[in-house]
């Protein structure tokens, strides 16, 4: 019963964050909502018992979205946005509560990982799947994996170049 309540609560939050991602006019807020959506999706996978997929979701997708967030920050002039993030008691409390929530999630994930590793029967299938995935990724799909890395590097260099051209928000005069 508690699993169902947790799943449907996460589903409601995921739908809300995804909706806010595509409806807010501020691109920085949209990127933050997208990060929250990806973190919530990782939590949903974890709740469903797919710890490996949850970890990949958090590392790859939430991490990649953070790179996207940094690129958005490079493209926009954020002097006006600074005031929105740095004032008020409510904003400060929200930042502290968010940090506490993330710390709690990290501690819970670490405790769950230790519990899985202490029980050798439950850890063996996870290790086998992870090993097979690694072998497949670094043998059959190695060139696609490397091409993706080069593509992401080209995107990062392109964003920096576009933000520095004449008329850009960070242009050098």
Short mmCIF file of C-alpha atoms in Angstrom, two decimals:
data_model
loop_
_atom_site.label_atom_id
_atom_site.label_comp_id
_atom_site.label_asym_id
_atom_site.label_seq_id
_atom_site.Cartn_x
_atom_site.Cartn_y
_atom_site.Cartn_z
CA UNK A 1 0.00 0.00 0.00
CA UNK A 2 2.79 2.44 0.91
CA UNK A 3 4.55 1.66 -2.35
CA UNK A 4 1.44 2.62 -4.29
CA UNK A 5 1.06 5.86 -2.35
CA UNK A 6 4.72 6.73 -2.96
CA UNK A 7 4.44 5.84 -6.66
CA UNK A 8 1.33 7.93 -7.28
CA UNK A 9 2.73 10.85 -5.27
CA UNK A 10 5.87 10.76 -7.40
CA UNK A 11 3.74 10.53 -10.54
CA UNK A 12 1.79 13.65 -9.56
CA UNK A 13 5.01 15.56 -8.87
CA UNK A 14 6.52 14.35 -12.15
CA UNK A 15 3.51 15.51 -14.14
CA UNK A 16 3.55 18.87 -12.36
CA UNK A 17 7.29 19.44 -12.92
CA UNK A 18 7.07 18.34 -16.56
CA UNK A 19 4.12 20.67 -17.14
CA UNK A 20 5.97 23.57 -15.50
CA UNK A 21 9.03 22.80 -17.66
CA UNK A 22 7.12 23.54 -20.84
CA UNK A 23 4.91 26.37 -19.57
CA UNK A 24 7.17 28.74 -17.62
CA UNK A 25 8.40 31.68 -19.70
CA UNK A 26 11.79 31.91 -17.99
CA UNK A 27 14.28 29.46 -19.58
CA UNK A 28 16.30 29.17 -16.38
CA UNK A 29 13.24 28.15 -14.40
CA UNK A 30 12.36 25.70 -17.19
CA UNK A 31 15.80 24.08 -16.91
CA UNK A 32 15.40 23.83 -13.13
CA UNK A 33 11.99 22.18 -13.52
CA UNK A 34 13.52 19.79 -16.02
CA UNK A 35 16.19 18.85 -13.47
CA UNK A 36 13.47 18.25 -10.87
CA UNK A 37 11.61 16.09 -13.38
CA UNK A 38 14.70 13.98 -14.01
CA UNK A 39 15.40 13.60 -10.28
CA UNK A 40 11.78 12.60 -9.68
CA UNK A 41 11.98 10.05 -12.48
CA UNK A 42 15.09 8.58 -10.87
CA UNK A 43 13.19 8.36 -7.57
CA UNK A 44 10.29 6.62 -9.33
CA UNK A 45 12.68 4.02 -10.81
CA UNK A 46 14.20 3.52 -7.36
CA UNK A 47 10.72 3.06 -5.87
CA UNK A 48 9.96 0.42 -8.50
CA UNK A 49 13.06 -1.58 -7.53
CA UNK A 50 15.23 -0.64 -10.53
CA UNK A 51 18.17 0.79 -8.61
CA UNK A 52 20.60 0.58 -11.52
CA UNK A 53 18.27 2.46 -13.87
CA UNK A 54 17.65 5.01 -11.10
CA UNK A 55 21.40 5.53 -10.73
CA UNK A 56 21.87 5.89 -14.48
CA UNK A 57 18.94 8.32 -14.58
CA UNK A 58 20.49 10.46 -11.86
CA UNK A 59 24.03 10.40 -13.21
CA UNK A 60 23.45 10.62 -16.94
CA UNK A 61 20.21 12.50 -17.41
CA UNK A 62 20.14 14.75 -14.34
CA UNK A 63 23.88 15.38 -14.84
CA UNK A 64 23.40 16.12 -18.53
CA UNK A 65 20.56 18.47 -17.70
CA UNK A 66 22.89 20.28 -15.32
CA UNK A 67 25.29 20.74 -18.25
CA UNK A 68 22.37 22.07 -20.25
CA UNK A 69 21.58 24.42 -17.36
CA UNK A 70 25.14 25.76 -17.42
CA UNK A 71 24.88 26.31 -21.17
CA UNK A 72 21.63 28.24 -20.71
CA UNK A 73 23.33 30.38 -18.08
CA UNK A 74 26.10 31.14 -20.56
CA UNK A 75 23.64 32.31 -23.20
CA UNK A 76 21.52 34.68 -21.11
CA UNK A 77 22.26 37.85 -19.21
CA UNK A 78 21.32 36.99 -15.67
CA UNK A 79 21.73 40.31 -13.88
CA UNK A 80 17.97 40.73 -13.64
CA UNK A 81 17.53 37.09 -12.60
CA UNK A 82 19.99 37.40 -9.72
CA UNK A 83 17.50 39.39 -7.64
CA UNK A 84 14.87 36.67 -8.01
CA UNK A 85 17.17 34.03 -6.49
CA UNK A 86 18.87 36.02 -3.76
CA UNK A 87 16.24 37.79 -1.71
CA UNK A 88 13.72 36.98 0.95
CA UNK A 89 13.28 34.72 3.92
CA UNK A 90 11.07 32.33 1.93
CA UNK A 91 13.72 31.90 -0.75
CA UNK A 92 16.40 31.18 1.86
CA UNK A 93 14.19 28.67 3.66
CA UNK A 94 13.36 26.96 0.40
CA UNK A 95 17.07 26.64 -0.40
CA UNK A 96 17.81 25.09 3.01
CA UNK A 97 14.87 22.67 2.74
CA UNK A 98 15.94 21.66 -0.77
CA UNK A 99 19.49 21.00 0.40
CA UNK A 100 18.20 18.92 3.33
CA UNK A 101 15.93 16.93 1.01
CA UNK A 102 18.77 16.21 -1.42
CA UNK A 103 21.06 15.20 1.46
CA UNK A 104 18.36 12.86 2.78
CA UNK A 105 17.90 11.30 -0.65
CA UNK A 106 21.65 10.78 -1.00
CA UNK A 107 21.92 9.19 2.46
CA UNK A 108 18.91 6.97 1.78
CA UNK A 109 20.36 5.82 -1.54
CA UNK A 110 23.70 5.09 0.11
CA UNK A 111 22.04 3.07 2.88
CA UNK A 112 19.98 1.12 0.36
CA UNK A 113 23.09 0.36 -1.70
CA UNK A 114 24.91 -0.90 1.40
CA UNK A 115 21.93 -3.12 2.28
CA UNK A 116 21.90 -4.60 -1.22
CA UNK A 117 25.66 -5.23 -1.15
CA UNK A 118 25.51 -6.87 2.29
CA UNK A 119 23.09 -9.49 0.95
CA UNK A 120 25.11 -11.45 -1.63
CA UNK A 121 22.03 -13.15 -3.12
CA UNK A 122 20.41 -9.86 -4.14
CA UNK A 123 23.64 -8.21 -5.33
CA UNK A 124 24.70 -10.93 -7.79
CA UNK A 125 22.02 -10.39 -10.48
CA UNK A 126 22.57 -6.62 -10.34
CA UNK A 127 26.33 -7.09 -10.77
CA UNK A 128 25.80 -9.47 -13.71
CA UNK A 129 23.45 -7.09 -15.51
CA UNK A 130 25.80 -4.16 -14.91
CA UNK A 131 28.79 -6.18 -16.14
CA UNK A 132 26.97 -7.28 -19.29
CA UNK A 133 25.82 -3.72 -19.97
CA UNK A 134 29.38 -2.43 -19.57
CA UNK A 135 30.78 -5.08 -21.90
CA UNK A 136 28.14 -4.31 -24.51
CA UNK A 137 28.64 -0.55 -24.22
CA UNK A 138 32.41 -0.69 -24.53
CA UNK A 139 32.58 -3.32 -27.29
CA UNK A 140 29.65 -3.30 -29.71
CA UNK A 141 28.57 0.31 -29.15
CA UNK A 142 31.99 1.87 -28.48
CA UNK A 143 32.02 4.07 -31.60
CA UNK A 144 28.52 5.39 -30.97
CA UNK A 145 29.49 6.12 -27.35
CA UNK A 146 32.61 8.03 -28.45
CA UNK A 147 30.67 9.88 -31.19
CA UNK A 148 28.17 11.03 -28.58
CA UNK A 149 31.01 12.37 -26.42
CA UNK A 150 32.46 14.29 -29.38
CA UNK A 151 28.99 15.65 -30.22
CA UNK A 152 28.50 16.91 -26.66
CA UNK A 153 31.92 18.54 -26.73
CA UNK A 154 31.05 20.27 -30.02
CA UNK A 155 27.79 21.53 -28.51
CA UNK A 156 29.62 22.97 -25.49
CA UNK A 157 32.21 24.72 -27.70
CA UNK A 158 29.41 26.03 -29.96
CA UNK A 159 27.50 27.50 -27.03
CA UNK A 160 30.60 29.30 -25.80
CA UNK A 161 31.30 30.60 -29.32
CA UNK A 162 27.73 31.82 -29.85
CA UNK A 163 27.65 33.55 -26.49
CA UNK A 164 30.88 35.45 -27.29
CA UNK A 165 30.01 36.77 -30.77
CA UNK A 166 29.18 40.41 -31.40
CA UNK A 167 25.75 41.20 -30.02
CA UNK A 168 25.72 38.20 -27.71
CA UNK A 169 24.91 38.59 -24.03
CA UNK A 170 28.50 37.98 -22.93
CA UNK A 171 30.17 39.62 -25.91
CA UNK A 172 33.52 41.25 -25.30
CA UNK A 173 33.36 44.87 -26.41
#
